[in-house]
PDB file of C-alpha atoms in Angstrom:
ATOM      1  CA  MET A 204     -68.198 -28.249  32.034  1.00  0.00           C
ATOM      2  CA  GLN A 205     -71.729 -29.216  29.325  1.00  0.00           C
ATOM      3  CA  THR A 206     -71.709 -27.647  26.233  1.00  0.00           C
ATOM      4  CA  LEU A 207     -75.023 -26.937  24.505  1.00  0.00           C
ATOM      5  CA  ALA A 208     -78.047 -28.302  25.106  1.00  0.00           C
ATOM      6  CA  HIS A 209     -75.797 -31.839  26.522  1.00  0.00           C
ATOM      7  CA  ILE A 210     -74.121 -32.585  22.993  1.00  0.00           C
ATOM      8  CA  GLY A 211     -72.289 -35.217  24.661  1.00  0.00           C
ATOM      9  CA  ASP A 212     -76.020 -36.645  26.700  1.00  0.00           C
ATOM     10  CA  GLY A 213     -77.754 -37.841  23.240  1.00  0.00           C
ATOM     11  CA  GLY A 214     -79.052 -33.562  23.316  1.00  0.00           C
ATOM     12  CA  PRO A 215     -79.779 -31.772  19.477  1.00  0.00           C
ATOM     13  CA  GLY A 216     -76.740 -29.805  20.253  1.00  0.00           C
ATOM     14  CA  PRO A 217     -76.268 -26.525  18.735  1.00  0.00           C
ATOM     15  CA  TRP A 218     -78.559 -27.283  16.013  1.00  0.00           C
ATOM     16  CA  ILE A 219     -80.927 -25.916  18.259  1.00  0.00           C
ATOM     17  CA  LEU A 220     -80.323 -22.823  17.092  1.00  0.00           C
ATOM     18  CA  LEU A 221     -81.732 -23.210  13.358  1.00  0.00           C
ATOM     19  CA  PHE A 222     -85.666 -23.662  14.807  1.00  0.00           C
ATOM     20  CA  PRO A 223     -85.749 -19.588  15.872  1.00  0.00           C
ATOM     21  CA  VAL A 224     -83.688 -18.485  12.862  1.00  0.00           C
ATOM     22  CA  ILE A 225     -86.284 -20.962  10.962  1.00  0.00           C
ATOM     23  CA  TRP A 226     -89.388 -19.281  12.437  1.00  0.00           C
ATOM     24  CA  ALA A 227     -88.215 -16.005  12.284  1.00  0.00           C
ATOM     25  CA  LEU A 228     -87.779 -16.082   8.448  1.00  0.00           C
ATOM     26  CA  VAL A 229     -90.990 -17.457   7.867  1.00  0.00           C
ATOM     27  CA  ILE A 230     -92.831 -14.830   9.809  1.00  0.00           C
ATOM     28  CA  GLY A 231     -90.701 -12.391   7.982  1.00  0.00           C
ATOM     29  CA  GLY A 232     -91.793 -13.723   5.300  1.00  0.00           C
ATOM     30  CA  GLY A 233     -95.061 -13.807   5.569  1.00  0.00           C
ATOM     31  CA  ILE A 234     -95.144  -9.656   7.223  1.00  0.00           C
ATOM     32  CA  ALA A 235     -93.495  -9.099   3.773  1.00  0.00           C
ATOM     33  CA  LEU A 236     -96.164 -10.907   1.244  1.00  0.00           C
ATOM     34  CA  LEU A 237     -98.824  -8.617   3.035  1.00  0.00           C
ATOM     35  CA  ARG A 238     -97.333  -5.330   2.735  1.00  0.00           C
ATOM     36  CA  ARG A 239     -96.989  -6.075  -1.013  1.00  0.00           C
ATOM     37  CA  THR A 240    -100.350  -7.304  -1.281  1.00  0.00           C
ATOM     38  CA  ALA A 241    -103.250  -6.943   1.327  1.00  0.00           C
ATOM     39  CA  TRP A 242    -102.190  -4.032   3.012  1.00  0.00           C
ATOM     40  CA  ARG A 243    -100.630  -2.374   0.124  1.00  0.00           C
ATOM     41  CA  GLY A 244    -104.809  -0.751  -0.728  1.00  0.00           C
ATOM     42  CA  ARG A 245    -105.390   0.378   2.640  1.00  0.00           C
ATOM     43  CA  ARG A 246    -102.680   3.189   3.110  1.00  0.00           C
ATOM     44  CA  GLY A 247    -102.440   6.356   1.517  1.00  0.00           C
ATOM     45  CA  GLY A 248     -98.958   6.321  -0.519  1.00  0.00           C
ATOM     46  CA  PRO A 249     -97.853   7.040  -4.192  1.00  0.00           C
ATOM     47  CA  TRP A 250     -98.437   2.909  -4.373  1.00  0.00           C
ATOM     48  CA  GLY A 251    -102.470   3.351  -3.644  1.00  0.00           C
ATOM     49  CA  ARG A 252    -105.123   4.721  -5.137  1.00  0.00           C
ATOM     50  CA  PRO A 253    -104.459   7.104  -7.896  1.00  0.00           C
ATOM     51  CA  THR A 254    -104.383  11.243  -7.246  1.00  0.00           C
ATOM     52  CA  VAL A 255    -106.798  11.483 -10.514  1.00  0.00           C
ATOM     53  CA  GLU A 256    -109.165   8.988 -11.829  1.00  0.00           C
ATOM     54  CA  SER A 257    -109.191   7.837 -14.950  1.00  0.00           C
ATOM     55  CA  ASP A 258    -112.351   8.689 -15.544  1.00  0.00           C
ATOM     56  CA  SER A 259    -111.718  12.418 -14.795  1.00  0.00           C
ATOM     57  CA  PRO A 260    -111.462  15.557 -16.904  1.00  0.00           C
ATOM     58  CA  LEU A 261    -108.112  16.025 -15.885  1.00  0.00           C
ATOM     59  CA  ALA A 262    -107.302  12.068 -16.825  1.00  0.00           C
ATOM     60  CA  VAL A 263    -108.879  12.395 -20.379  1.00  0.00           C
ATOM     61  CA  LEU A 264    -107.465  15.281 -21.202  1.00  0.00           C
ATOM     62  CA  GLY A 265    -103.807  13.409 -20.401  1.00  0.00           C
ATOM     63  CA  ARG A 266    -104.895  10.805 -22.365  1.00  0.00           C
ATOM     64  CA  ARG A 267    -105.840  12.612 -25.347  1.00  0.00           C
ATOM     65  CA  PHE A 268    -102.715  14.708 -25.158  1.00  0.00           C
ATOM     66  CA  ALA A 269    -100.132  11.906 -24.623  1.00  0.00           C
ATOM     67  CA  SER A 270    -102.339  10.383 -27.663  1.00  0.00           C
ATOM     68  CA  GLY A 271    -101.297  12.937 -30.039  1.00  0.00           C
ATOM     69  CA  GLU A 272    -104.794  14.003 -30.924  1.00  0.00           C
ATOM     70  CA  ILE A 273    -104.534  18.020 -29.009  1.00  0.00           C
ATOM     71  CA  ASP A 274    -101.290  19.588 -29.098  1.00  0.00           C
ATOM     72  CA  GLU A 275     -99.695  21.304 -26.179  1.00  0.00           C
ATOM     73  CA  ASP A 276    -101.215  24.827 -26.900  1.00  0.00           C
ATOM     74  CA  GLU A 277    -104.182  23.168 -26.842  1.00  0.00           C
ATOM     75  CA  TYR A 278    -103.504  21.090 -24.125  1.00  0.00           C
ATOM     76  CA  TRP A 279    -102.618  23.749 -22.018  1.00  0.00           C
ATOM     77  CA  ARG A 280    -106.025  26.044 -22.687  1.00  0.00           C
ATOM     78  CA  ARG A 281    -108.389  22.847 -21.920  1.00  0.00           C
ATOM     79  CA  LEU A 282    -105.862  22.555 -18.637  1.00  0.00           C
ATOM     80  CA  SER A 283    -106.214  25.848 -17.113  1.00  0.00           C
ATOM     81  CA  VAL A 284    -109.967  26.082 -18.162  1.00  0.00           C
ATOM     82  CA  LEU A 285    -110.328  22.909 -16.123  1.00  0.00           C
ATOM     83  CA  ASN A 286    -108.512  24.313 -13.640  1.00  0.00           C
ATOM     84  CA  GLU A 287    -110.462  26.847 -12.916  1.00  0.00           C
ATOM     85  CA  GLU A 288    -113.767  25.342 -13.286  1.00  0.00           C
ATOM     86  CA  PHE A 289    -112.552  22.462 -11.060  1.00  0.00           C
ATOM     87  CA  GLY A 290    -109.643  23.364  -9.187  1.00  0.00           C
ATOM     88  CA  ARG A 291    -106.751  21.952  -7.475  1.00  0.00           C
ATOM     89  CA  LYS A 292    -107.549  19.900  -4.215  1.00  0.00           C
ATOM     90  CA  GLY A 293    -105.361  21.003  -1.802  1.00  0.00           C
ATOM     91  CA  GLY A 294    -105.124  23.913  -2.071  1.00  0.00           C
ATOM     92  CA  ALA A 295    -105.809  27.415   0.485  1.00  0.00           C
ATOM     93  CA  ALA A 296    -108.956  28.009   1.380  1.00  0.00           C
TER      94      ALA A 296
END
């Protein structure tokens, strides 16, 4: 009985199975690279666009609170005014 790919006749032997594995690794690596770089910005997941734009009033208020320019009471007071004026997105309409 002959073995895989005619190993006794000078064929490639069982090493022929290595090439599909190498191609699978190359294709899988390419897909993983694309998912981590190019395709990331097109989906709306938590890693996509930020929920609050960096120049929005809420972001400015958050930065001022984080840097210590305003205290917690001032932060909550201004946040409630901004929520009344601009409203939260995704709320009941």
